[in-house]
CSV table of C-alpha atoms and ligand atoms in Angstrom, one decimal:
chain,number,residue,atom,x,y,z
N,1,MET,CA,20.1,19.6,-6.4
N,2,PRO,CA,19.7,17.2,-3.0
N,3,GLY,CA,16.4,15.0,-3.6
N,4,ARG,CA,14.0,15.2,-0.3
N,5,LEU,CA,14.6,11.3,0.0
N,6,ASP,CA,18.4,11.2,0.2
N,7,GLY,CA,20.0,8.8,2.5
N,8,ILE,CA,16.3,7.3,3.1
N,9,HIS,CA,16.1,3.5,2.8
N,10,ALA,CA,12.9,2.0,2.0
N,11,LEU,CA,11.0,-1.1,1.5
N,12,ILE,CA,7.9,-1.5,-0.8
N,13,THR,CA,5.8,-4.3,-0.8
N,14,GLY,CA,3.7,-5.0,-3.9
N,15,ALA,CA,6.2,-2.7,-5.5
N,16,ALA,CA,6.1,-4.5,-9.3
N,17,GLY,CA,2.8,-3.1,-10.2
N,18,GLY,CA,0.4,0.0,-10.2
N,19,ILE,CA,0.4,2.3,-7.2
N,20,GLY,CA,3.6,0.2,-5.8
N,21,ALA,CA,5.6,0.8,-8.9
N,22,ALA,CA,4.8,4.5,-9.1
N,23,CYS,CA,6.0,5.3,-5.8
N,24,ALA,CA,9.2,3.2,-6.6
N,25,ARG,CA,9.8,5.4,-9.4
N,26,ARG,CA,9.1,8.3,-7.7
N,27,MET,CA,11.0,7.7,-4.5
N,28,ALA,CA,13.9,6.5,-6.4
N,29,GLY,CA,13.9,9.7,-8.4
N,30,GLU,CA,13.9,11.7,-5.3
N,31,GLY,CA,17.0,9.9,-4.1
N,32,ALA,CA,15.9,7.0,-2.0
N,33,GLN,CA,17.5,3.4,-1.8
N,34,LEU,CA,15.0,1.0,-2.5
N,35,LEU,CA,14.1,-2.8,-1.9
N,36,LEU,CA,11.3,-3.7,-4.1
N,37,ALA,CA,9.1,-6.7,-2.8
N,38,ASP,CA,7.0,-8.5,-4.8
N,39,LEU,CA,5.1,-11.8,-5.4
N,40,ASN,CA,6.0,-11.5,-9.0
N,41,GLY,CA,9.7,-11.8,-8.4
N,42,GLU,CA,10.5,-11.2,-12.0
N,43,ALA,CA,8.7,-8.1,-12.4
N,44,ALA,CA,10.2,-6.5,-9.3
N,45,LYS,CA,13.9,-7.3,-10.8
N,46,SER,CA,12.7,-6.1,-14.0
N,47,LEU,CA,12.2,-2.9,-12.0
N,48,SER,CA,15.0,-2.6,-9.7
N,49,ASP,CA,17.2,-3.4,-12.6
N,50,GLU,CA,15.6,-0.3,-14.5
N,51,LEU,CA,15.7,1.8,-11.2
N,52,GLY,CA,19.4,0.6,-10.4
N,53,GLN,CA,17.8,-0.4,-6.9
N,54,ALA,CA,17.5,-3.9,-5.3
N,55,SER,CA,14.6,-6.4,-5.3
N,56,VAL,CA,13.3,-9.4,-3.4
N,57,GLN,CA,10.2,-12.2,-4.6
N,58,ALA,CA,8.1,-12.3,-1.4
N,59,ASP,CA,5.0,-13.4,-0.7
N,60,VAL,CA,3.7,-11.1,2.3
N,61,THR,CA,1.3,-13.9,3.6
N,62,ARG,CA,4.1,-16.1,4.5
N,63,ALA,CA,6.2,-15.4,7.7
N,64,ALA,CA,9.4,-17.1,6.0
N,65,ASP,CA,9.0,-14.4,3.1
N,66,ILE,CA,8.5,-11.6,5.6
N,67,ASP,CA,11.8,-12.5,7.6
N,68,ARG,CA,13.9,-12.6,4.4
N,69,MET,CA,12.5,-9.3,3.2
N,70,PHE,CA,13.8,-7.4,6.2
N,71,GLU,CA,16.8,-9.6,6.5
N,72,LEU,CA,17.8,-8.6,3.3
N,73,ALA,CA,16.9,-4.8,3.8
N,74,TYR,CA,19.3,-5.1,7.3
N,75,ARG,CA,21.9,-6.9,6.0
N,76,ARG,CA,22.3,-4.3,3.0
N,77,TRP,CA,21.8,-1.2,4.8
N,78,GLY,CA,22.0,-2.2,8.7
N,79,ARG,CA,18.5,0.0,9.1
N,80,LEU,CA,15.5,0.4,7.3
N,81,ASP,CA,13.9,4.4,7.6
N,82,VAL,CA,10.6,3.6,5.6
N,83,LEU,CA,8.1,1.0,5.2
N,84,PHE,CA,5.6,1.5,2.0
N,85,ASN,CA,3.2,-1.5,3.3
N,86,ASN,CA,1.6,-1.4,0.1
N,87,ALA,CA,0.7,-5.0,-1.3
N,88,GLY,CA,-3.4,-5.8,-1.5
N,89,ILE,CA,-5.6,-7.8,-3.9
N,90,ALA,CA,-9.1,-7.3,-4.7
N,91,GLU,CA,-12.0,-9.7,-6.1
N,92,ALA,CA,-15.5,-8.4,-7.0
N,93,ARG,CA,-18.4,-10.6,-5.4
N,94,ARG,CA,-22.1,-9.9,-4.3
N,95,LEU,CA,-22.5,-9.7,-0.6
N,96,LEU,CA,-24.6,-12.4,-0.5
N,97,GLU,CA,-22.5,-14.8,-2.5
N,98,LEU,CA,-19.0,-14.1,-0.8
N,99,THR,CA,-17.5,-17.2,0.2
N,100,GLN,CA,-15.5,-17.6,3.3
N,101,GLU,CA,-12.4,-18.8,0.7
N,102,GLU,CA,-13.0,-15.5,-0.6
N,103,TRP,CA,-13.0,-13.7,2.3
N,104,ASP,CA,-10.3,-15.3,3.8
N,105,ARG,CA,-8.0,-14.9,0.5
N,106,THR,CA,-8.4,-10.9,0.9
N,107,LEU,CA,-8.0,-10.7,4.4
N,108,ALA,CA,-4.9,-12.8,4.2
N,109,VAL,CA,-3.1,-10.5,1.8
N,110,ASN,CA,-5.0,-7.1,2.6
N,111,LEU,CA,-4.9,-7.2,6.5
N,112,ARG,CA,-2.9,-10.0,8.2
N,113,ALA,CA,-0.2,-9.6,6.0
N,114,VAL,CA,0.0,-6.0,6.5
N,115,PHE,CA,-0.4,-6.2,10.0
N,116,PHE,CA,2.4,-8.7,10.5
N,117,VAL,CA,5.1,-6.9,7.6
N,118,LEU,CA,4.2,-3.9,9.8
N,119,GLN,CA,5.2,-5.5,13.0
N,120,ALA,CA,8.1,-7.0,11.5
N,121,ALA,CA,9.2,-3.6,10.8
N,122,ALA,CA,8.7,-1.9,14.0
N,123,LYS,CA,10.4,-4.7,15.9
N,124,ARG,CA,13.7,-3.8,13.9
N,125,MET,CA,13.2,0.0,13.9
N,126,ARG,CA,12.7,0.6,17.5
N,127,GLN,CA,16.5,-0.4,18.0
N,128,GLN,CA,18.0,1.5,15.3
N,129,ALA,CA,19.4,5.2,15.7
N,130,PRO,CA,17.3,7.9,14.5
N,131,ILE,CA,17.2,8.6,10.5
N,132,ALA,CA,20.0,10.9,9.7
N,133,GLY,CA,18.8,14.8,9.8
N,134,SER,CA,15.2,13.5,11.9
N,135,GLU,CA,14.4,13.0,15.5
N,136,LEU,CA,12.4,9.9,14.1
N,137,ARG,CA,13.6,5.9,14.0
N,138,GLY,CA,11.4,5.0,11.2
N,139,LYS,CA,8.2,5.7,9.4
N,140,LEU,CA,5.4,2.9,8.5
N,141,ILE,CA,3.2,3.9,5.8
N,142,GLN,CA,0.5,1.6,4.7
N,143,THR,CA,-1.9,1.8,1.7
N,144,ALA,CA,-5.5,1.3,3.0
N,145,SER,CA,-8.4,3.2,0.7
N,146,ILE,CA,-11.3,5.2,0.7
N,147,ALA,CA,-13.1,1.9,0.4
N,148,ALA,CA,-12.4,1.8,4.2
N,149,TYR,CA,-15.1,4.8,4.9
N,150,ARG,CA,-18.2,4.3,2.7
N,151,GLY,CA,-19.1,0.9,3.4
N,152,GLY,CA,-16.6,0.3,0.3
N,153,LEU,CA,-18.2,-0.5,-3.0
N,154,ALA,CA,-21.3,-2.7,-2.8
N,155,ILE,CA,-19.6,-5.7,-4.4
N,156,MET,CA,-16.1,-5.8,-2.4
N,157,ALA,CA,-17.5,-6.0,1.2
N,158,HIS,CA,-14.4,-8.2,2.3
N,159,TYR,CA,-12.0,-5.5,0.9
N,160,GLY,CA,-13.6,-2.5,2.5
N,161,ALA,CA,-13.5,-4.3,5.7
N,162,SER,CA,-10.0,-5.1,5.2
N,163,LYS,CA,-9.2,-1.5,4.5
N,164,ALA,CA,-10.9,-0.5,7.6
N,165,GLY,CA,-8.7,-2.8,9.4
N,166,VAL,CA,-5.7,-1.1,7.8
N,167,VAL,CA,-6.8,2.3,9.0
N,168,SER,CA,-7.3,1.0,12.3
N,169,ILE,CA,-3.8,-1.0,12.8
N,170,THR,CA,-2.2,2.1,11.2
N,171,ARG,CA,-3.8,4.4,14.1
N,172,THR,CA,-2.9,1.9,16.9
N,173,ALA,CA,0.6,1.6,15.7
N,174,ALA,CA,1.0,5.1,15.5
N,175,GLN,CA,-0.2,5.3,19.2
N,176,VAL,CA,1.9,2.2,20.3
N,177,LEU,CA,5.2,3.3,18.8
N,178,ALA,CA,5.5,7.3,19.3
N,179,ALA,CA,7.2,6.6,22.3
N,180,ASP,CA,10.0,5.0,20.2
N,181,ARG,CA,9.9,7.6,17.8
N,182,ILE,CA,8.3,5.7,15.0
N,183,THR,CA,5.4,7.0,13.2
N,184,SER,CA,2.7,5.2,11.3
N,185,ASN,CA,0.6,7.0,8.4
N,186,CYS,CA,-1.7,5.4,5.5
N,187,VAL,CA,-3.0,6.8,2.1
N,188,CYS,CA,-6.5,6.3,1.1
N,189,PRO,CA,-6.7,6.3,-2.7
N,190,GLY,CA,-10.0,6.0,-4.8
N,191,ALA,CA,-10.3,4.7,-7.9
N,192,VAL,CA,-6.9,4.7,-9.5
N,193,ASP,CA,-5.7,3.3,-13.2
N,194,THR,CA,-3.6,-0.1,-12.4
N,195,ALA,CA,-3.9,-3.8,-12.9
N,196,MET,CA,-6.1,-4.2,-10.0
N,197,TRP,CA,-9.1,-1.8,-11.4
N,198,LYS,CA,-9.0,-3.5,-14.7
N,199,LYS,CA,-9.8,-6.8,-13.0
N,200,ILE,CA,-12.6,-5.1,-10.7
N,201,ASP,CA,-13.7,-3.7,-13.9
N,202,ALA,CA,-14.1,-6.8,-15.7
N,203,GLU,CA,-15.1,-8.8,-12.8
N,204,TRP,CA,-18.1,-5.9,-11.5
N,205,SER,CA,-18.8,-5.4,-15.1
N,206,GLU,CA,-19.6,-9.2,-15.6
N,207,LEU,CA,-21.9,-9.2,-12.7
N,208,GLU,CA,-24.0,-6.3,-13.6
N,209,GLY,CA,-24.1,-7.5,-17.4
N,210,TRP,CA,-22.3,-4.4,-18.6
N,211,ARG,CA,-20.0,-4.4,-21.3
N,212,ILE,CA,-16.3,-4.2,-20.2
N,213,GLY,CA,-15.0,-0.8,-19.2
N,214,GLU,CA,-18.5,0.4,-18.0
N,215,ALA,CA,-17.8,0.0,-14.3
N,216,TRP,CA,-14.7,1.9,-14.6
N,217,LYS,CA,-16.6,4.5,-16.7
N,218,ARG,CA,-19.5,4.7,-14.0
N,219,ARG,CA,-17.0,5.1,-11.1
N,220,THR,CA,-14.5,7.7,-12.4
N,221,SER,CA,-17.4,9.7,-14.0
N,222,VAL,CA,-18.4,10.9,-10.4
N,223,VAL,CA,-14.8,11.7,-9.1
N,224,PRO,CA,-15.3,15.8,-8.1
N,225,LEU,CA,-12.1,16.6,-9.6
N,226,GLY,CA,-13.1,15.5,-13.2
N,227,ARG,CA,-10.6,12.7,-14.4
N,228,ALA,CA,-9.6,9.1,-13.1
N,229,GLU,CA,-6.6,9.1,-10.7
N,230,THR,CA,-3.3,7.6,-11.5
N,231,ALA,CA,-0.7,6.0,-9.6
N,232,ASP,CA,1.1,9.0,-10.0
N,233,ASP,CA,-1.3,11.2,-7.8
N,234,VAL,CA,-0.7,8.6,-4.9
N,235,ALA,CA,3.4,8.7,-5.4
N,236,GLY,CA,3.5,12.4,-4.4
N,237,VAL,CA,1.9,12.1,-1.2
N,238,VAL,CA,3.4,8.7,-0.2
N,239,SER,CA,6.9,10.4,-1.2
N,240,PHE,CA,5.9,13.5,1.2
N,241,LEU,CA,5.0,10.7,3.8
N,242,ALA,CA,8.5,9.3,3.2
N,243,SER,CA,10.2,12.3,3.5
N,244,ARG,CA,11.3,14.6,6.7
N,245,ASP,CA,8.7,17.0,5.7
N,246,SER,CA,5.8,14.8,7.4
N,247,ASP,CA,8.0,13.9,10.2
N,248,TYR,CA,5.3,15.8,12.6
N,249,MET,CA,2.7,13.4,11.3
N,250,THR,CA,1.1,10.1,12.8
N,251,GLY,CA,-1.8,8.0,12.9
N,252,GLN,CA,-3.3,9.9,10.0
N,253,ALA,CA,-5.3,8.5,7.3
N,254,VAL,CA,-4.9,10.4,4.0
N,255,ASN,CA,-7.2,10.4,1.3
N,256,VAL,CA,-6.1,10.9,-2.2
N,257,ASP,CA,-8.9,10.4,-4.2
N,258,GLY,CA,-9.9,13.2,-6.2
N,259,GLY,CA,-12.8,14.3,-3.8
N,260,LEU,CA,-14.3,10.4,-4.9
N,261,VAL,CA,-15.0,9.6,-1.3
N,262,MET,CA,-17.2,13.2,-0.5
N,263,GLY,CA,-18.9,12.8,-4.0
N,264,ASN,CA,-21.6,10.1,-4.8
V,1,NAD,N1,-6.2,0.5,-7.9
V,1,NAD,C1,-7.1,1.3,-6.9
V,1,NAD,O1,-8.0,2.0,-7.0
V,1,NAD,C2,-6.8,1.3,-5.6
V,1,NAD,C3,-7.7,2.1,-4.6
V,1,NAD,C4,-7.5,2.2,-3.6
V,1,NAD,C5,-6.2,1.5,-2.9
V,1,NAD,N2,-5.6,0.6,-3.4
V,1,NAD,C6,-4.8,-0.2,-2.7
V,1,NAD,O2,-3.5,0.0,-3.4
V,1,NAD,C7,-2.6,-1.1,-3.3
V,1,NAD,C8,-1.7,-1.4,-4.5
V,1,NAD,O3,-2.9,-1.7,-5.4
V,1,NAD,P1,-2.6,-1.6,-7.2
V,1,NAD,O4,-3.8,-0.9,-7.6
V,1,NAD,O5,-1.2,-0.9,-7.4
V,1,NAD,O6,-2.6,-3.2,-7.6
V,1,NAD,P2,-2.0,-3.6,-8.6
V,1,NAD,O7,-2.8,-5.2,-8.8
V,1,NAD,O8,-1.5,-3.0,-9.7
V,1,NAD,O9,-0.4,-4.2,-7.5
V,1,NAD,C9,-0.4,-5.1,-6.6
V,1,NAD,C10,0.7,-5.4,-6.4
V,1,NAD,O10,0.9,-6.1,-5.4
V,1,NAD,C11,1.6,-7.7,-5.6
V,1,NAD,N3,0.9,-8.6,-4.4
V,1,NAD,C12,-0.4,-9.2,-4.5
V,1,NAD,N4,-0.4,-9.9,-3.7
V,1,NAD,C13,1.0,-10.1,-2.9
V,1,NAD,C14,1.5,-11.1,-2.2
V,1,NAD,N5,0.9,-11.7,-1.4
V,1,NAD,N6,3.2,-10.6,-1.7
V,1,NAD,C15,3.7,-9.3,-2.2
V,1,NAD,N7,3.0,-8.9,-3.3
V,1,NAD,C16,1.9,-9.1,-3.8
V,1,NAD,C17,1.3,-8.0,-7.3
V,1,NAD,O11,1.9,-8.8,-7.5
V,1,NAD,C18,1.4,-6.6,-7.7
V,1,NAD,O12,2.6,-6.3,-8.4
V,1,NAD,C19,-3.0,-2.2,-2.7
V,1,NAD,O13,-3.4,-2.4,-1.6
V,1,NAD,C20,-4.6,-1.9,-3.3
V,1,NAD,O14,-5.6,-2.5,-2.2
V,1,NAD,C21,-5.8,0.4,-4.6
Protein backbone atom coordinates (compact mmCIF):
# COMPACT_ATOMS: atom_id res chain seq x y z
CA MET A 1 0.00 0.00 0.00
CA PRO A 2 1.48 3.42 -0.87
CA GLY A 3 2.46 5.59 2.10
CA ARG A 4 0.82 8.99 2.43
CA LEU A 5 4.25 10.68 2.34
CA ASP A 6 5.60 8.78 -0.68
CA GLY A 7 7.62 11.18 -2.85
CA ILE A 8 7.88 13.79 -0.06
CA HIS A 9 11.36 15.14 0.75
CA ALA A 10 11.55 16.68 4.21
CA LEU A 11 14.11 18.42 6.39
CA ILE A 12 13.59 18.08 10.16
CA THR A 13 15.51 20.26 12.63
CA GLY A 14 16.00 19.05 16.19
CA ALA A 15 15.52 15.61 14.67
CA ALA A 16 17.70 13.62 17.04
CA GLY A 17 15.51 13.74 20.13
CA GLY A 18 11.97 13.82 21.46
CA ILE A 19 9.32 15.18 19.09
CA GLY A 20 11.71 15.52 16.11
CA ALA A 21 12.82 11.89 16.37
CA ALA A 22 9.25 10.59 16.77
CA CYS A 23 8.23 12.59 13.68
CA ALA A 24 11.24 11.23 11.76
CA ARG A 25 10.19 7.66 12.57
CA ARG A 26 6.57 8.32 11.65
CA MET A 27 7.36 10.19 8.44
CA ALA A 28 9.93 7.62 7.30
CA GLY A 29 7.37 4.89 8.00
CA GLU A 30 4.89 6.72 5.78
CA GLY A 31 7.32 6.88 2.86
CA ALA A 32 9.08 10.25 3.19
CA GLN A 33 12.74 10.80 2.41
CA LEU A 34 14.37 12.72 5.22
CA LEU A 35 17.35 14.87 6.10
CA LEU A 36 17.70 14.84 9.89
CA ALA A 37 19.45 17.93 11.27
CA ASP A 38 20.51 18.36 14.87
CA LEU A 39 23.09 20.07 17.06
CA ASN A 40 23.91 16.56 18.23
CA GLY A 41 25.31 15.19 14.98
CA GLU A 42 26.10 11.74 16.38
CA ALA A 43 22.56 11.16 17.61
CA ALA A 44 21.15 12.42 14.30
CA LYS A 45 23.45 10.05 12.40
CA SER A 46 22.55 7.06 14.50
CA LEU A 47 18.82 7.70 13.94
CA SER A 48 19.29 8.32 10.21
CA ASP A 49 21.33 5.10 9.88
CA GLU A 50 18.57 3.20 11.66
CA LEU A 51 15.89 4.67 9.37
CA GLY A 52 17.95 4.51 6.14
CA GLN A 53 17.86 8.30 5.82
CA ALA A 54 20.40 11.16 5.71
CA SER A 55 21.62 13.41 8.51
CA VAL A 56 23.59 16.59 9.08
CA GLN A 57 25.12 18.17 12.17
CA ALA A 58 23.79 21.72 12.33
CA ASP A 59 23.29 24.46 14.90
CA VAL A 60 20.22 26.34 13.66
CA THR A 61 21.38 29.57 15.32
CA ARG A 62 24.34 29.74 12.86
CA ALA A 63 23.72 31.17 9.39
CA ALA A 64 26.46 28.98 7.86
CA ASP A 65 24.86 25.84 9.30
CA ILE A 66 21.44 26.85 7.95
CA ASP A 67 22.98 27.25 4.46
CA ARG A 68 24.71 23.89 4.77
CA MET A 69 21.47 22.07 5.68
CA PHE A 70 19.64 23.45 2.65
CA GLU A 71 22.62 22.94 0.33
CA LEU A 72 22.66 19.29 1.32
CA ALA A 73 18.92 18.86 0.82
CA TYR A 74 18.94 20.56 -2.60
CA ARG A 75 22.08 18.74 -3.74
CA ARG A 76 20.50 15.44 -2.73
CA TRP A 77 16.96 15.90 -4.05
CA GLY A 78 17.00 19.07 -6.17
CA ARG A 79 14.05 20.25 -4.07
CA LEU A 80 12.51 20.27 -0.59
CA ASP A 81 8.81 19.61 -0.14
CA VAL A 82 8.48 19.94 3.62
CA LEU A 83 10.38 21.79 6.33
CA PHE A 84 9.69 20.66 9.91
CA ASN A 85 11.21 23.59 11.78
CA ASN A 86 11.24 22.01 15.23
CA ALA A 87 14.50 22.57 17.17
CA GLY A 88 13.97 24.31 20.48
CA ILE A 89 15.24 24.63 24.05
CA ALA A 90 13.68 25.41 27.44
CA GLU A 91 14.98 26.67 30.78
CA ALA A 92 12.91 27.14 33.92
CA ARG A 93 13.61 30.52 35.57
CA ARG A 94 11.56 32.75 37.85
CA LEU A 95 10.23 35.87 36.11
CA LEU A 96 12.05 38.26 38.43
CA GLU A 97 15.35 36.34 38.19
CA LEU A 98 15.49 35.82 34.42
CA THR A 99 18.71 37.33 33.03
CA GLN A 100 19.36 38.94 29.65
CA GLU A 101 21.72 36.07 28.74
CA GLU A 102 19.01 33.50 29.49
CA TRP A 103 16.43 35.49 27.52
CA ASP A 104 18.79 35.78 24.53
CA ARG A 105 19.75 32.09 24.61
CA THR A 106 16.14 30.89 24.42
CA LEU A 107 15.01 33.48 21.89
CA ALA A 108 18.04 32.76 19.67
CA VAL A 109 17.05 29.12 19.17
CA ASN A 110 13.27 29.22 19.55
CA LEU A 111 12.46 32.34 17.56
CA ARG A 112 15.39 33.91 15.69
CA ALA A 113 16.61 30.59 14.28
CA VAL A 114 13.08 29.40 13.52
CA PHE A 115 12.54 32.56 11.46
CA PHE A 116 15.80 32.32 9.50
CA VAL A 117 15.37 28.59 8.84
CA LEU A 118 11.84 29.31 7.56
CA GLN A 119 13.16 32.18 5.42
CA ALA A 120 15.92 30.00 3.90
CA ALA A 121 13.39 27.28 3.05
CA ALA A 122 10.88 29.72 1.54
CA LYS A 123 13.51 31.41 -0.68
CA ARG A 124 14.33 28.08 -2.27
CA MET A 125 10.85 26.55 -2.32
CA ARG A 126 9.30 29.44 -4.23
CA GLN A 127 11.60 28.69 -7.16
CA GLN A 128 10.77 25.01 -7.46
CA ALA A 129 8.01 23.16 -9.31
CA PRO A 130 4.94 22.01 -7.35
CA ILE A 131 5.09 18.88 -5.19
CA ALA A 132 4.11 15.79 -7.23
CA GLY A 133 0.34 15.37 -7.01
CA SER A 134 -0.18 18.76 -5.32
CA GLU A 135 -0.77 22.37 -6.30
CA LEU A 136 1.70 23.47 -3.60
CA ARG A 137 5.40 24.19 -4.02
CA GLY A 138 6.25 23.52 -0.39
CA LYS A 139 5.05 23.23 3.19
CA LEU A 140 6.49 24.91 6.27
CA ILE A 141 5.66 23.39 9.67
CA GLN A 142 6.88 24.98 12.90
CA THR A 143 6.78 23.63 16.46
CA ALA A 144 5.24 26.29 18.70
CA SER A 145 3.59 25.36 22.03
CA ILE A 146 0.44 26.00 24.05
CA ALA A 147 2.84 28.17 26.09
CA ALA A 148 2.21 30.73 23.31
CA TYR A 149 -1.34 31.26 24.61
CA ARG A 150 -1.72 31.06 28.32
CA GLY A 151 1.15 33.23 29.40
CA GLY A 152 3.16 30.04 29.21
CA LEU A 153 4.31 28.56 32.46
CA ALA A 154 5.02 31.06 35.23
CA ILE A 155 8.63 29.88 35.28
CA MET A 156 9.18 30.25 31.52
CA ALA A 157 8.30 33.81 30.45
CA HIS A 158 11.01 33.80 27.77
CA TYR A 159 9.92 30.42 26.40
CA GLY A 160 6.26 31.50 26.20
CA ALA A 161 7.25 34.71 24.42
CA SER A 162 9.37 32.78 21.92
CA LYS A 163 6.51 30.41 21.11
CA ALA A 164 3.99 33.27 20.72
CA GLY A 165 6.52 34.64 18.23
CA VAL A 166 6.57 31.32 16.38
CA VAL A 167 2.77 31.42 15.98
CA SER A 168 3.09 34.98 14.68
CA ILE A 169 5.76 34.27 12.07
CA THR A 170 3.89 31.12 11.02
CA ARG A 171 0.86 33.26 10.20
CA THR A 172 2.82 36.06 8.52
CA ALA A 173 4.62 33.52 6.36
CA ALA A 174 1.27 31.94 5.45
CA GLN A 175 -0.04 35.31 4.25
CA VAL A 176 3.09 36.33 2.36
CA LEU A 177 3.83 32.96 0.75
CA ALA A 178 0.32 31.91 -0.24
CA ALA A 179 0.79 33.50 -3.67
CA ASP A 180 3.83 31.25 -4.17
CA ARG A 181 1.68 28.23 -3.18
CA ILE A 182 3.69 27.61 -0.01
CA THR A 183 1.74 26.86 3.16
CA SER A 184 2.84 27.59 6.74
CA ASN A 185 1.33 25.98 9.83
CA CYS A 186 2.49 25.11 13.32
CA VAL A 187 1.73 22.54 15.99
CA CYS A 188 1.29 23.53 19.63
CA PRO A 189 2.07 20.55 21.87
CA GLY A 190 1.20 20.52 25.58
CA ALA A 191 3.46 18.74 28.10
CA VAL A 192 5.29 16.03 26.18
CA ASP A 193 7.38 13.29 27.77
CA THR A 194 10.80 14.12 26.26
CA ALA A 195 14.28 15.08 27.48
CA MET A 196 13.13 18.71 27.38
CA TRP A 197 10.42 18.12 29.98
CA LYS A 198 12.80 16.07 32.15
CA LYS A 199 15.01 19.15 32.27
CA ILE A 200 12.06 21.48 32.97
CA ASP A 201 10.87 19.13 35.71
CA ALA A 202 14.30 19.03 37.38
CA GLU A 203 14.75 22.83 37.24
CA TRP A 204 11.17 23.69 38.22
CA SER A 205 11.04 21.11 41.03
CA GLU A 206 14.29 22.55 42.38
CA LEU A 207 12.92 26.11 42.26
CA GLU A 208 9.87 25.01 44.26
CA GLY A 209 11.73 22.71 46.67
CA TRP A 210 9.79 19.69 45.35
CA ARG A 211 11.21 16.23 44.80
CA ILE A 212 12.19 15.40 41.21
CA GLY A 213 9.14 14.38 39.20
CA GLU A 214 6.70 16.56 41.13
CA ALA A 215 6.45 19.38 38.53
CA TRP A 216 5.74 16.85 35.77
CA LYS A 217 3.18 15.08 37.95
CA ARG A 218 1.33 18.31 38.77
CA ARG A 219 1.38 19.52 35.17
CA THR A 220 0.13 16.27 33.65
CA SER A 221 -2.45 15.52 36.35
CA VAL A 222 -4.71 18.26 34.94
CA VAL A 223 -4.66 17.11 31.30
CA PRO A 224 -8.35 16.72 30.38
CA LEU A 225 -7.72 13.59 28.30
CA GLY A 226 -6.31 11.97 31.41
CA ARG A 227 -2.75 11.04 30.48
CA ALA A 228 0.58 12.63 29.68
CA GLU A 229 1.40 13.41 26.06
CA THR A 230 3.93 11.37 24.09
CA ALA A 231 6.06 12.54 21.18
CA ASP A 232 4.09 10.10 19.04
CA ASP A 233 0.89 12.03 19.77
CA VAL A 234 2.51 15.00 18.01
CA ALA A 235 3.98 12.89 15.17
CA GLY A 236 0.59 11.88 13.74
CA VAL A 237 -0.44 15.53 13.37
CA VAL A 238 2.91 16.61 11.90
CA SER A 239 2.68 13.79 9.39
CA PHE A 240 -0.82 14.98 8.44
CA LEU A 241 0.49 18.55 8.00
CA ALA A 242 3.30 17.18 5.81
CA SER A 243 0.84 15.21 3.67
CA ARG A 244 -1.32 16.26 0.74
CA ASP A 245 -4.39 15.82 2.99
CA SER A 246 -3.67 19.21 4.59
CA ASP A 247 -2.96 21.11 1.35
CA TYR A 248 -5.83 23.57 1.88
CA MET A 249 -4.69 24.54 5.41
CA THR A 250 -2.43 27.51 5.96
CA GLY A 251 -1.75 29.94 8.80
CA GLN A 252 -3.01 27.50 11.42
CA ALA A 253 -1.69 26.77 14.90
CA VAL A 254 -2.95 23.33 15.82
CA ASN A 255 -3.09 22.47 19.52
CA VAL A 256 -2.05 18.85 20.19
CA ASP A 257 -2.27 18.89 23.96
CA GLY A 258 -4.95 16.53 25.27
CA GLY A 259 -7.01 19.65 26.02
CA LEU A 260 -4.45 21.07 28.45
CA VAL A 261 -4.71 24.64 27.15
CA MET A 262 -8.42 24.71 28.05
CA GLY A 263 -8.18 22.83 31.27
CA ASN A 264 -6.63 24.82 34.09
N1 LIG B 1 8.41 18.62 25.37
C1 LIG B 1 7.35 19.43 25.43
O1 LIG B 1 6.54 19.35 26.37
C2 LIG B 1 7.10 20.46 24.38
C3 LIG B 1 5.87 21.14 24.42
C4 LIG B 1 5.61 22.11 23.46
C5 LIG B 1 6.54 22.39 22.49
N2 LIG B 1 7.73 21.72 22.48
C6 LIG B 1 8.68 22.08 21.43
O2 LIG B 1 8.95 20.94 20.65
C7 LIG B 1 10.25 21.06 20.07
C8 LIG B 1 11.03 19.79 20.37
O3 LIG B 1 11.09 19.64 21.77
P1 LIG B 1 11.41 18.23 22.48
O4 LIG B 1 10.54 18.14 23.66
O5 LIG B 1 11.43 17.16 21.47
O6 LIG B 1 12.89 18.56 22.99
P2 LIG B 1 14.20 17.65 23.09
O7 LIG B 1 15.13 18.40 23.96
O8 LIG B 1 13.81 16.27 23.47
O9 LIG B 1 14.73 17.64 21.59
C9 LIG B 1 15.15 18.84 20.99
C10 LIG B 1 16.20 18.53 19.95
O10 LIG B 1 16.62 19.79 19.38
C11 LIG B 1 18.03 19.79 19.29
N3 LIG B 1 18.54 21.18 19.33
C12 LIG B 1 18.57 22.03 20.40
N4 LIG B 1 19.16 23.18 20.05
C13 LIG B 1 19.50 23.07 18.74
C14 LIG B 1 20.15 23.92 17.81
N5 LIG B 1 20.61 25.15 18.18
N6 LIG B 1 20.33 23.49 16.56
C15 LIG B 1 19.91 22.26 16.18
N7 LIG B 1 19.30 21.40 17.01
C16 LIG B 1 19.10 21.80 18.28
C17 LIG B 1 18.51 18.98 20.50
O11 LIG B 1 19.84 18.49 20.30
C18 LIG B 1 17.46 17.87 20.54
O12 LIG B 1 17.82 16.74 19.77
C19 LIG B 1 10.86 22.33 20.67
O13 LIG B 1 10.69 23.40 19.78
C20 LIG B 1 10.03 22.53 21.92
O14 LIG B 1 10.04 23.87 22.35
C21 LIG B 1 8.02 20.76 23.39
